[in-house]
C-alpha positions as a printed NumPy array, in Angstrom:
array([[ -58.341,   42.649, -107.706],
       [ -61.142,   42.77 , -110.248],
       [ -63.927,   45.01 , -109.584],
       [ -67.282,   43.892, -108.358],
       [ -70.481,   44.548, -110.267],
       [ -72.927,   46.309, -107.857],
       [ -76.635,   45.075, -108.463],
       [ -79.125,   47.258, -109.495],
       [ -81.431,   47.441, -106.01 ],
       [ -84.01 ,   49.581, -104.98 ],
       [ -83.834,   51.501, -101.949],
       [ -86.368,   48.993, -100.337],
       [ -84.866,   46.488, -101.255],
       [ -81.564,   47.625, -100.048],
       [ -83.231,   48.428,  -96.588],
       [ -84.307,   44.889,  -97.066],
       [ -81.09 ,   43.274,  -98.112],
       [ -78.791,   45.354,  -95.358],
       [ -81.448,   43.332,  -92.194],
       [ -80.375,   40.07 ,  -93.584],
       [ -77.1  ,   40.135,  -95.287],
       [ -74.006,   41.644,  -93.784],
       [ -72.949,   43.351,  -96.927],
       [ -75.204,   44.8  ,  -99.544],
       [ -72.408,   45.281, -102.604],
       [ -69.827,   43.136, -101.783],
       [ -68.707,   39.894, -103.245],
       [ -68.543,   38.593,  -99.896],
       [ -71.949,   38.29 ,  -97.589],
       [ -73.084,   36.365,  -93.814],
       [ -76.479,   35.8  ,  -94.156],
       [ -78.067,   36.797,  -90.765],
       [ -81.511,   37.397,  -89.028],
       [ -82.916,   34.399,  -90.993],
       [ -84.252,   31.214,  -89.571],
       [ -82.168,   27.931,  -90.347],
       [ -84.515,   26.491,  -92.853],
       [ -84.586,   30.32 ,  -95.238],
       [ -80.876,   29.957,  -95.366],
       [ -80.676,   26.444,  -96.073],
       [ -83.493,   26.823,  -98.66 ],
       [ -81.582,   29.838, -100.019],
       [ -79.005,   27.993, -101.03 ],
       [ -80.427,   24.852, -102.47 ],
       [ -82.096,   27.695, -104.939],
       [ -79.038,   29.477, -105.35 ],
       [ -77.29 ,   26.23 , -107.463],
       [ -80.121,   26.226, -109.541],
       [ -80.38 ,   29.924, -110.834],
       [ -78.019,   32.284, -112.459],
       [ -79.177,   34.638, -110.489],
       [ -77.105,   35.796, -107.623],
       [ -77.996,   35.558, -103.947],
       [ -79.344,   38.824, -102.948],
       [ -81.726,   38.762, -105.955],
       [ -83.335,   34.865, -105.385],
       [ -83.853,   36.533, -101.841],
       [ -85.993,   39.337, -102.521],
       [ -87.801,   37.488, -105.764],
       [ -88.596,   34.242, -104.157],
       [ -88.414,   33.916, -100.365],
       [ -88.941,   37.936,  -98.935],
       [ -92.325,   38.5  ,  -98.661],
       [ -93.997,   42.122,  -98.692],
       [ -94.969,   43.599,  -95.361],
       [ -91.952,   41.164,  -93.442],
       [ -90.136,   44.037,  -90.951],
       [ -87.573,   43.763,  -88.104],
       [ -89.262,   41.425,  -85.8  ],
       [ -90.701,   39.123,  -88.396],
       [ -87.349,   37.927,  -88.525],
       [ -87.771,   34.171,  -87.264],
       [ -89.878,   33.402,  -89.593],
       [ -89.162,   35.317,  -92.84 ],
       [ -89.329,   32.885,  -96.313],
       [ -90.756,   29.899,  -94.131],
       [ -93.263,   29.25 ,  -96.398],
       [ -90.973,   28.768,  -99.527],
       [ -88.679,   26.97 ,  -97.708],
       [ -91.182,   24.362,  -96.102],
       [ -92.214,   23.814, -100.226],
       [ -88.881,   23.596, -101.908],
       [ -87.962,   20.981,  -98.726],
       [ -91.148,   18.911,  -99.429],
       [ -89.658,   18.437, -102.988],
       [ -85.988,   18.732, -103.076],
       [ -85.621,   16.726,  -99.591],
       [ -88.504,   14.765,  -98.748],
       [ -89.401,   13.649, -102.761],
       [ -85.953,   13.51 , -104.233],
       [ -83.876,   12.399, -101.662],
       [ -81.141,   15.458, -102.56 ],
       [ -79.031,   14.939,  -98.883],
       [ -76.851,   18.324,  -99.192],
       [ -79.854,   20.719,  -99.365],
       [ -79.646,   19.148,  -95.568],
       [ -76.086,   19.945,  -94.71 ],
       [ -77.194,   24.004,  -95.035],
       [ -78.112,   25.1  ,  -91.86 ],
       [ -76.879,   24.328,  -88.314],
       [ -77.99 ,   23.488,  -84.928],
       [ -77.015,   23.925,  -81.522],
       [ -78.365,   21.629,  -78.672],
       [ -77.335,   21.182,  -75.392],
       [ -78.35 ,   17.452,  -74.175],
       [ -78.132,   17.099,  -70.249],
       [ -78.308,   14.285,  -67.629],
       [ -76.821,   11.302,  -70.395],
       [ -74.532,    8.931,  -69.059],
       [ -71.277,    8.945,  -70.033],
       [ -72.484,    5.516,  -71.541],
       [ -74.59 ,    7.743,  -73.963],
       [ -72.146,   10.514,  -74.73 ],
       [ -70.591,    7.931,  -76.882],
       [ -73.199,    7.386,  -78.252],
       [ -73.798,   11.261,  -79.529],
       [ -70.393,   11.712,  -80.182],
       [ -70.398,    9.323,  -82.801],
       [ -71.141,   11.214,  -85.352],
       [ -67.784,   12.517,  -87.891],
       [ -69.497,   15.736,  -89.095],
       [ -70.384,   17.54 ,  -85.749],
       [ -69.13 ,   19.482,  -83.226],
       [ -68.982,   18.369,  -79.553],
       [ -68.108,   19.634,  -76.196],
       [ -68.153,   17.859,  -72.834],
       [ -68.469,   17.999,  -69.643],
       [ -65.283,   17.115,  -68.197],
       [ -64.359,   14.5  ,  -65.905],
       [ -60.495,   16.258,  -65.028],
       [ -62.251,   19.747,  -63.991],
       [ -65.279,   19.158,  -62.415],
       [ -65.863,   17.582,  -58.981],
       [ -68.53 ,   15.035,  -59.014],
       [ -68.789,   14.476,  -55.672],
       [ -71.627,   17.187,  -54.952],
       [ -74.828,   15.626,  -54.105],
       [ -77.575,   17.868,  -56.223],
       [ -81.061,   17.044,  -54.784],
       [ -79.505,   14.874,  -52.114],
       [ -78.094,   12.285,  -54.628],
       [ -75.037,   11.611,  -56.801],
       [ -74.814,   12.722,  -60.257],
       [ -75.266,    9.112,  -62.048],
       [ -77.876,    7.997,  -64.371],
       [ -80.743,    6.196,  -62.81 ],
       [ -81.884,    3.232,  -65.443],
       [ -85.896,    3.257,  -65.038],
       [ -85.566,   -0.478,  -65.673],
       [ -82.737,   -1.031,  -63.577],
       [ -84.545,    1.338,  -60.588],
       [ -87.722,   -0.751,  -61.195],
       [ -86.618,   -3.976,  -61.265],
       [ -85.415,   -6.29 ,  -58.514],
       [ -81.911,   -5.12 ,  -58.251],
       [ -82.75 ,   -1.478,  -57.444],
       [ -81.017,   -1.793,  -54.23 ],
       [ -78.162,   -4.023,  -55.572],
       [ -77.182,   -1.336,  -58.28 ],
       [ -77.859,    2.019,  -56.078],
       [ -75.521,    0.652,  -53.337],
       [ -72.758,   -0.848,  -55.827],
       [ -72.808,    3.209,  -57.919],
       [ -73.483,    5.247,  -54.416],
       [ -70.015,    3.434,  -53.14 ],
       [ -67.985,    4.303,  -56.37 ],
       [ -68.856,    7.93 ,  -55.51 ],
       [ -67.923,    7.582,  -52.204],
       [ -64.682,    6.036,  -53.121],
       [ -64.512,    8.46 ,  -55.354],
       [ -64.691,   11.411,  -52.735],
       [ -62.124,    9.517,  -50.503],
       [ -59.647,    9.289,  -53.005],
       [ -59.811,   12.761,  -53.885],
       [ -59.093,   14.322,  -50.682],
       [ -56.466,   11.929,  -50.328],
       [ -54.616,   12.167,  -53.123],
       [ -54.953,   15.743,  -53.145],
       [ -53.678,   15.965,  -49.255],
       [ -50.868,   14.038,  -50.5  ],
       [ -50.004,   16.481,  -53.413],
       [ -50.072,   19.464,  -51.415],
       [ -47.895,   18.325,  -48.129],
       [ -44.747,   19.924,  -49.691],
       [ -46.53 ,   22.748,  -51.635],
       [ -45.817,   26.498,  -50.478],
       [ -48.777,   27.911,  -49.198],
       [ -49.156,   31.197,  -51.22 ],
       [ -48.242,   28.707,  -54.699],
       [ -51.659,   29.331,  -55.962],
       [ -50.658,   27.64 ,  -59.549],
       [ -49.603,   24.505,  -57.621],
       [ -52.622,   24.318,  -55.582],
       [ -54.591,   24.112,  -58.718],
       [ -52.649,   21.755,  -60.756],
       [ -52.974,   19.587,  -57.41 ],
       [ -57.034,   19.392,  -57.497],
       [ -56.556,   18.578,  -61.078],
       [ -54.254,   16.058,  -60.736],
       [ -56.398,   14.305,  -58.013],
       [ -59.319,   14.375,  -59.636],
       [ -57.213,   12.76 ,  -62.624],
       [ -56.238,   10.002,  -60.43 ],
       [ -59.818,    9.31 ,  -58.684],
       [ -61.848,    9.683,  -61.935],
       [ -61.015,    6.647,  -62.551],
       [ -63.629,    5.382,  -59.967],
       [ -66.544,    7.377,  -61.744],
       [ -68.773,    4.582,  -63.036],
       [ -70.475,    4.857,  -66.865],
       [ -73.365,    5.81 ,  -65.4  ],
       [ -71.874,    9.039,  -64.025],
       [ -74.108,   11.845,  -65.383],
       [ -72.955,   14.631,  -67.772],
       [ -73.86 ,   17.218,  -70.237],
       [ -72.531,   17.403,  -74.043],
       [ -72.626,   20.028,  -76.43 ],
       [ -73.539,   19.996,  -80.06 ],
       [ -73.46 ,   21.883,  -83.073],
       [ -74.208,   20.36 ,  -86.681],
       [ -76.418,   20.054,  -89.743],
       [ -79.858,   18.704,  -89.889],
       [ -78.651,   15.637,  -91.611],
       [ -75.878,   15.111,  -89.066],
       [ -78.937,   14.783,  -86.089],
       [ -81.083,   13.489,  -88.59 ],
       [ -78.868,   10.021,  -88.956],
       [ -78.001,   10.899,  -84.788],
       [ -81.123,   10.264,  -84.047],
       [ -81.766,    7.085,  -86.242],
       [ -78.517,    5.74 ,  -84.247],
       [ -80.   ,    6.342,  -81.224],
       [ -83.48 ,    4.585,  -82.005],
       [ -81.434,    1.68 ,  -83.474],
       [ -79.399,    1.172,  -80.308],
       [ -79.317,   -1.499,  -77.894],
       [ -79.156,    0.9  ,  -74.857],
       [ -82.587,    2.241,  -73.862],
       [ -81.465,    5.137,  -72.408],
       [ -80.364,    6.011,  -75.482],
       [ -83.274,    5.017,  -77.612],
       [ -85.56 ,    7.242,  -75.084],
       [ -83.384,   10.077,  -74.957],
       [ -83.611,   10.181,  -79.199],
       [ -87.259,   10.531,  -78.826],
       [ -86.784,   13.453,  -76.595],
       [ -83.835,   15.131,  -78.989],
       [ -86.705,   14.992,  -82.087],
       [ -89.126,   16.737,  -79.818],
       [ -86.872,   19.785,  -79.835],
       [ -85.489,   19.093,  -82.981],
       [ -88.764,   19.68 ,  -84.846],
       [ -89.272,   22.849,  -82.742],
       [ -86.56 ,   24.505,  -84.752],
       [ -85.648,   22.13 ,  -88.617],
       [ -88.635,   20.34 ,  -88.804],
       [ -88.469,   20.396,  -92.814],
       [ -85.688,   18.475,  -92.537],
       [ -86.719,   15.862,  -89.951],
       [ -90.017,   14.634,  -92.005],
       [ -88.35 ,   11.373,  -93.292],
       [ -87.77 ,    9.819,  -90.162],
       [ -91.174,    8.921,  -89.02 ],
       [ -91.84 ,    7.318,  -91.989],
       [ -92.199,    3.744,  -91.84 ],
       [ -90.256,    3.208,  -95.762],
       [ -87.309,    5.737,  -94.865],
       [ -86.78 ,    6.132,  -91.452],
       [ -88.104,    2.718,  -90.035],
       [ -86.71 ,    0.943,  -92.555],
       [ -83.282,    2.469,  -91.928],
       [ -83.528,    1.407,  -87.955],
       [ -84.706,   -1.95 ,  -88.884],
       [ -81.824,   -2.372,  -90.895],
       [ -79.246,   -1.311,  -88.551],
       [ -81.046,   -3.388,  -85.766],
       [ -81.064,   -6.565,  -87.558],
       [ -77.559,   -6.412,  -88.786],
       [ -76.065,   -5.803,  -85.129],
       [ -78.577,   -8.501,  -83.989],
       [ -77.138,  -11.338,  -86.993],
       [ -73.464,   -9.966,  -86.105],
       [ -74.141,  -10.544,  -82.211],
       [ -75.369,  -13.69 ,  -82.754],
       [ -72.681,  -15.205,  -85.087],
       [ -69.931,  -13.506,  -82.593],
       [ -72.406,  -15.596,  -79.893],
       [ -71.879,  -18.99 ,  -81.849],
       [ -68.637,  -18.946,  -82.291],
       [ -67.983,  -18.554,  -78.59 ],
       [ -66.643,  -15.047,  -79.17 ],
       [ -68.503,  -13.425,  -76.588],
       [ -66.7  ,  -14.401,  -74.045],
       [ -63.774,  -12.012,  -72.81 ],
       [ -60.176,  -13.216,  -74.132],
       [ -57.01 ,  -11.953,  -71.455],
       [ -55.569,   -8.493,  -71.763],
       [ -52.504,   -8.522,  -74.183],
       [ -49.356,   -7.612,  -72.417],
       [ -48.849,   -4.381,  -74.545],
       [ -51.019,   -1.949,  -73.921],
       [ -50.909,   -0.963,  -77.645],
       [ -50.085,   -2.953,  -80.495],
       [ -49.331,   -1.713,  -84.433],
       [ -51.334,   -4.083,  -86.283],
       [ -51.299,   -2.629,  -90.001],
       [ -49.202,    0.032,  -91.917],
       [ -47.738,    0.39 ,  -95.27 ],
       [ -44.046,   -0.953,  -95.51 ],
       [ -43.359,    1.787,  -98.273],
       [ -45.504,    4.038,  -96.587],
       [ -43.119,    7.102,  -96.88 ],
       [ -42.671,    6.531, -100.292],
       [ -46.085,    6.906, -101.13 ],
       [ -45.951,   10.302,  -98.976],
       [ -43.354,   11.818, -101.096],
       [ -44.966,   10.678, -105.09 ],
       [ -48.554,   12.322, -103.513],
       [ -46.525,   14.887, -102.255],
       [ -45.192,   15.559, -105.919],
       [ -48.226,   14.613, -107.755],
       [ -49.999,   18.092, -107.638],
       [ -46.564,   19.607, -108.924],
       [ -46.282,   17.202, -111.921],
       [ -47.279,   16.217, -115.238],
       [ -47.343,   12.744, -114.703],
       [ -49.314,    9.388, -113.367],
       [ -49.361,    8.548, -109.814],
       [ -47.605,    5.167, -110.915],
       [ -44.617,    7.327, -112.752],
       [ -44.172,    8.847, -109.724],
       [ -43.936,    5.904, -107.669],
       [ -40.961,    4.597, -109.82 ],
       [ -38.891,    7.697, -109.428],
       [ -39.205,    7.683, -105.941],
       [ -38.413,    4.232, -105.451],
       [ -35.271,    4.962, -107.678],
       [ -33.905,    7.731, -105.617],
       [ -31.266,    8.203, -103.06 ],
       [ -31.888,    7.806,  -99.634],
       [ -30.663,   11.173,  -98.782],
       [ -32.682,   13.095, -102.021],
       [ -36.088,   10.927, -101.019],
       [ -35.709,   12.183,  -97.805],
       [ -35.403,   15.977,  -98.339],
       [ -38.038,   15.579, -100.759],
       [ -40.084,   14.036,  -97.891],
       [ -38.966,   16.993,  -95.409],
       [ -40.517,   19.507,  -98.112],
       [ -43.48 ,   17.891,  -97.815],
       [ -43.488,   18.554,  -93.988],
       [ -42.505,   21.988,  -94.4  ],
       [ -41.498,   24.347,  -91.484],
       [ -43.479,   23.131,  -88.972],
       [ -43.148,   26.054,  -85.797],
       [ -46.196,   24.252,  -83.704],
       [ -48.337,   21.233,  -83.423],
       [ -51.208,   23.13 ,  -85.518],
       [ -49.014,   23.231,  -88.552],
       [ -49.477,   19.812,  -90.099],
       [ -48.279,   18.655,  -93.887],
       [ -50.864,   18.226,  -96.768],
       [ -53.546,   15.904,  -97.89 ],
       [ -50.37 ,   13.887,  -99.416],
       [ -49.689,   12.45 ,  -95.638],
       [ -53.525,   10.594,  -95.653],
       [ -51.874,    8.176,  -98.353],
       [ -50.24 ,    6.013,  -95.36 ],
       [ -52.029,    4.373,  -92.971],
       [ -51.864,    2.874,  -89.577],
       [ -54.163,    0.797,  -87.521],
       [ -53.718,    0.086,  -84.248],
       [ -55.776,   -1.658,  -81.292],
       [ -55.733,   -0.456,  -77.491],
       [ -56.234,   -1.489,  -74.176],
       [ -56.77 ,    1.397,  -72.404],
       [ -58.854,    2.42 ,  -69.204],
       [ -62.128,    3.607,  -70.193],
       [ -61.263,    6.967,  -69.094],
       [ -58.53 ,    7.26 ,  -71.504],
       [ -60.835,    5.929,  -74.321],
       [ -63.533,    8.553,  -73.982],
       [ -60.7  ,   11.204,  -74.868],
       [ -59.549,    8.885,  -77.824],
       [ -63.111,    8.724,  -79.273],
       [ -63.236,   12.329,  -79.279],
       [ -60.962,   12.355,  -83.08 ],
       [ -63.948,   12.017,  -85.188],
       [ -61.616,   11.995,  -88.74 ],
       [ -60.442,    8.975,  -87.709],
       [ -62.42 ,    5.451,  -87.406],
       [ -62.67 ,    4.302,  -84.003],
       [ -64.774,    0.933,  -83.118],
       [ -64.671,   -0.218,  -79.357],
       [ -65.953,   -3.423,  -77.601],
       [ -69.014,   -3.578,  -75.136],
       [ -67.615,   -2.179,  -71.677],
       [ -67.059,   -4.919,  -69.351],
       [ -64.662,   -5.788,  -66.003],
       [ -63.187,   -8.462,  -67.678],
       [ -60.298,   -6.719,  -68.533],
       [ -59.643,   -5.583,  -65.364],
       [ -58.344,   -2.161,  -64.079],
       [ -55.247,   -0.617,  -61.957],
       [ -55.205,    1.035,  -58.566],
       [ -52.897,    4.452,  -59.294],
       [ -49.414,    4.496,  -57.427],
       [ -50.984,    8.116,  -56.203],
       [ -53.965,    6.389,  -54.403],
       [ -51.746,    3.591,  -53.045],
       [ -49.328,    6.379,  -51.814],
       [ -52.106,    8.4  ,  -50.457],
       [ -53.137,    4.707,  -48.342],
       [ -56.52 ,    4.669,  -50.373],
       [ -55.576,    1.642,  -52.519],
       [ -58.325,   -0.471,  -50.047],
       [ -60.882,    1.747,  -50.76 ],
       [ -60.602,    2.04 ,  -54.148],
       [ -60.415,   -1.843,  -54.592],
       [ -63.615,   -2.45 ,  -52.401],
       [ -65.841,   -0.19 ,  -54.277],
       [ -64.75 ,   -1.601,  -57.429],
       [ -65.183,   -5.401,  -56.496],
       [ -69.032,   -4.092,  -54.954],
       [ -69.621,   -2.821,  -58.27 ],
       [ -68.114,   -5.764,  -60.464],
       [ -70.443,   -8.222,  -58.267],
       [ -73.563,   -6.239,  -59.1  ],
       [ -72.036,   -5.96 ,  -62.608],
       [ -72.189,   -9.788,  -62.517],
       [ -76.027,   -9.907,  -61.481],
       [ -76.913,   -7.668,  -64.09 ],
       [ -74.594,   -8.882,  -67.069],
       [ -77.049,  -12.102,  -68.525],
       [ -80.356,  -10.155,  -68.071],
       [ -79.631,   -6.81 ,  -68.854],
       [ -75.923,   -6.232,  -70.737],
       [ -76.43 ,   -3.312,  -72.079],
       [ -77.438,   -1.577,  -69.299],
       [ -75.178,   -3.843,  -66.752],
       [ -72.659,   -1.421,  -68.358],
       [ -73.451,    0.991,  -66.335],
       [ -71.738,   -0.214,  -63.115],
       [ -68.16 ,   -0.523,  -65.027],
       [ -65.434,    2.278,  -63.841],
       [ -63.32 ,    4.752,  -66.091],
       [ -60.602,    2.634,  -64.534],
       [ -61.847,   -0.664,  -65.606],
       [ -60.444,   -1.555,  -69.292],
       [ -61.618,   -1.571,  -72.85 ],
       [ -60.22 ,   -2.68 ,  -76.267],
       [ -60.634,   -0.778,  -79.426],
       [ -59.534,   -0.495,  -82.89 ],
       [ -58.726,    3.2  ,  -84.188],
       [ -57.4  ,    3.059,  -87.767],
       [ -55.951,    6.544,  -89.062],
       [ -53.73 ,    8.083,  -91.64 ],
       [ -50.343,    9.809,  -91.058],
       [ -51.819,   13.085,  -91.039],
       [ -54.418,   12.29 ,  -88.929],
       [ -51.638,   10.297,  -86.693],
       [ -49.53 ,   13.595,  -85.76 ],
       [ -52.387,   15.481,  -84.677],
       [ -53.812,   12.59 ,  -82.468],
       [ -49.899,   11.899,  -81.22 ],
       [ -49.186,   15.435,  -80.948],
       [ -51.926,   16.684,  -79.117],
       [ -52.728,   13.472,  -76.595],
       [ -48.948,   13.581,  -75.611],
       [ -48.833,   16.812,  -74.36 ],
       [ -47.777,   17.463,  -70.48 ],
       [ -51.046,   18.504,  -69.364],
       [ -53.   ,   15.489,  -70.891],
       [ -53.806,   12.635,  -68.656],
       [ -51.577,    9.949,  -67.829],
       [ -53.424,    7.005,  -69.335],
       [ -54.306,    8.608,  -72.885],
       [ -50.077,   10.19 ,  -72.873],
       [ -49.079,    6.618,  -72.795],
       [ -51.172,    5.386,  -75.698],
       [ -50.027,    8.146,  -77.736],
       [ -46.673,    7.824,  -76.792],
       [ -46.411,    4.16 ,  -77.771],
       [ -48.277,    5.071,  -80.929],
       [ -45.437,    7.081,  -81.761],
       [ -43.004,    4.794,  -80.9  ],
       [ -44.702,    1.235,  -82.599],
       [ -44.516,    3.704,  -85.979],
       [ -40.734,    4.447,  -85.597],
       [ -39.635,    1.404,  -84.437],
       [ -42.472,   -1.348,  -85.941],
       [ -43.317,   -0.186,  -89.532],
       [ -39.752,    1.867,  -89.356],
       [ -41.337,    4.792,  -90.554],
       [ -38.369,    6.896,  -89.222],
       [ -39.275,    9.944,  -91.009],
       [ -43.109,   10.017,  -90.105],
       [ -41.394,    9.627,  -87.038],
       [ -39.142,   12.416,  -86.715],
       [ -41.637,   14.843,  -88.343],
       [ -44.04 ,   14.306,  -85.252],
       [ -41.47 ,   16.721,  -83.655],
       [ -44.107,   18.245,  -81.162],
       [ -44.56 ,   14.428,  -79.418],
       [ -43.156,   14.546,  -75.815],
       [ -42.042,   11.184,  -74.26 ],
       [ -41.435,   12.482,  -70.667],
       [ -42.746,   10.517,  -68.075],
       [ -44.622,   13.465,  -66.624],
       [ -47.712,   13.573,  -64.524],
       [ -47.941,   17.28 ,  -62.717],
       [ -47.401,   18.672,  -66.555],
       [ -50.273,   21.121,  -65.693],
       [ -48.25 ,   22.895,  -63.038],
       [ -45.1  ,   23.622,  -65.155],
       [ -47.972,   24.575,  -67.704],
       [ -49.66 ,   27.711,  -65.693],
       [ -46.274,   28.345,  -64.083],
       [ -44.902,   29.213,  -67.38 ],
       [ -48.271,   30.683,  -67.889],
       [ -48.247,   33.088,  -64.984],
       [ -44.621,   34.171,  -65.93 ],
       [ -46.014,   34.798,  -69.45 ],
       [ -48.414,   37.419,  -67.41 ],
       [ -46.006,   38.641,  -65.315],
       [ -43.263,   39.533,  -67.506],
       [ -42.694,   43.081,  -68.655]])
């Protein structure tokens, strides 16, 4: 390995590099102790100069006197200039996608979580609905968010009574269903006992209404929550153009360099009035054309609507391409001129040894595509969502799709319950659905079901196959995947994109958690 130059610092300024920068003479450096904007700044300077890092620090943003505890604010100053030029003046986006944030919004509806996860570039964890109980009554009332419009207006009562009876539903089926799991269960078969609460709160989530309260997780760049937030003051929900206002408070506490364009009216309102008045001209053409108005649920649940017939072709000349001399199109005529039994060993290469689900093939497998549109619960939709490389768009939640009782709440003799608290809710649903849609949105279950279109490549296609068709996932989201797996075998005939999705499992499981931390605790136990 060649050896690396040293620089020729000072011993101050080595006292001063070794507080910021994890390694004085190395090639390699973490910048720490800085605020987000000094970094960020750092680098926008550091593609402009010859000089390296270390030195554009100490000439340009360390300042004399600056000691340990200075550290939150050391090279503000320069940054807050260079961003008022580089950002603000000459629109250069990446100087924005140079620092990172973590924020921790609380108390959103699970209609709004959508709306924050929307983003591709940013990192999200949620609370989730197959863990936690939601039963508990913090404060005396159920954890669901309270609509100051709807809570004002005349169908307070109408909408509290229809969301308080979901929950109660909700706690009935649980106990039920779990009861009914554990009859046969040995009593010291800890394992068991907790793969039974899971399961029953898998079956009975399906009762938690939109409006069921959570808390979501985020890490990204200042341009990521910089176009979150113009989202969120474009959209038709109110909760979520209220709660934008309250993510820019705290926002600007931390990145407010990077935040300046949105308040003004030629960048940032222009860029909400855009979005608002093309969903508002979309809405109203769907409206004309009588479009509006909910179509029955197709009898498959999913449904294959566009591929590539030579698809695996085109895997197998990409695959080649970065080991040739030749055009894309050359390659494409010697792979259409080979044997079956060559093209497809070519086309195993390109999958390589694959020993788990995180070992996927290269960039040559996002040359085929797949689109496909599902009726799923809602439940199984919010997991869906969650695969940000692909694009997802999804239909206003509504009833009018319908939902299913589980077999497990029938068996446990809660079937009644579950379908009176859901008819309570669809009639308030009903009251609210001309005056306020948006927010009538609220009163729809997890169970109840939505359509959506999720178009992704082949690569993209074995991690979302792989991973939401595993034992422990969730019944609803296993069969999606599973049929996504099948439709591309058997539909577009992709056999080989197929067979190299060898981590899929089509078992008709639902207590795949319990064999999981059985073979878990005899992972633990064994010598």
């Amino acid at each position: 390995m060649q050896t690396y130059v040293e620089a020729d610092y000072t011993t101050a300024e080595r006292a001063v590099l070794a507080r910021h920068f994890t390694s004085v003479d190395g090639p390699v450096a973490v910048l720490v102790n800085l605020p987000d904007s000094t970094r960020a700044a750092l680098f926008a300077r550091y593609s402009r100069t010859a000089k390296p890092l270390k030195r554009v620090f100490l000439d340009e943003f360390h300042e004399e006197g600056e000691q340990r505890g200075d550290a939150g604010s050391v090279g503000l100053a320069k940054a807050s200039d260079l961003f008022s030029r580089v950002l603000a003046d000459y629109g250069d986006d990446s100087v924005a996608q140079l620092a990172g944030v973590h924020v921790s919004c609380e108390q959103v509806s699970n209609l709004l979580t959508k709306v924050l996860e929307r983003g591709r570039l940013m990192g999200y964890l949620e609370q989730s609905t197959r863990y936690v109980f939601y039963g508990d009554r913090p404060g005396g009332r159920y954890r669901y968010y309270r609509d100051p419009e709807l809570f004002a207006g005349p169908h307070a009562e109408l909408v509290e009574a229809a969301l308080d009876g979901l929950f109660d539903a909700y706690c009935q089926v649980n106990e039920a269903v779990r009861a009914l799991l554990e009859q046969d269960l040995a009593p010291g078969d800890a394992a068991a006992r907790r793969a039974s609460r899971a399961a029953a709160l898998d079956v009975a989530r399906g009762l938690l209404p939109a409006a069921t309260a959570s808390n979501v997780g985020m890490f990204g760049s200042p341009q990521a929550y910089e176009q979150l937030v113009l989202r969120m003051r474009s959209h038709e929900l109110p909760e979520a153009r209220a709660y934008a206002e309250l993510l820019l408070v705290e926002l600007k506490k931390v990145i407010p360099d990077f935040l300046t364009r949105l308040d003004r009216p030629e960048r940032g309102g222009a860029w909400v009035e855009y979005r608002q008045g093309r969903a508002g001209a979309l809405r109203q053409a769907a409206g004309e054309l009588g479009l509006d108005v909910a179509g029955a649920a197709p009898a498959a649940e999913v449904r294959l609507l566009g591929w590539r017939g030579d698809a695996e072709d085109e895997i197998v000349a990409n695959a080649l391409y970065p080991h040739s001399s030749r055009s894309l199109e050359d390659l494409r005529g010697t792979v259409a001129g080979l044997p079956a039994e060559r093209r497809a060993a070519i086309f195993r290469a390109s999958v390589g040894e694959r020993r788990n689900r995180r070992h996927h093939p290269g960039r040559d497998w996002e040359s085929a595509d797949y689109e496909f549109e599902v009726v799923s619960d809602y439940g199984a939709f919010r997991d869906m969502q969650r695969h940000r490389l692909l694009t997802i768009e999804w239909q206003r939640l509504s009833p009018a799709l319908g939902y299913d009782v589980p077999a497990e709440a029938e068996a446990a003799g809660v079937g009644a319950v579950w379908r009176e608290a859901v008819q309570r809710a669809e009639s308030a649903h009903a009251v609210l659905a001309t005056e306020s849609p948006a927010q009538a949105s609220y009163l729809v279950t997890m169970g109840h079901r939505v359509r959506y279109l999720m178009r992704m490549n082949a690569r993209e296609a074995m991690h979302v196959i792989e991973l939401r068709s595993s034992p422990q996932g969730h019944p609803s989201y296993r069969r999606v995947a599973q049929q996504m797996h099948s439709l591309i075998r058997d539909v577009a005939g992709h056999q080989l994109v197929a067979d190299a999705m060898q981590f899929v499992n089509q078992d008709d499981v639902y207590l795949g958690r319990l064999e999981a931390e059985q073979r878990a605790e005899a992972r633990q136990q064994a010598p």
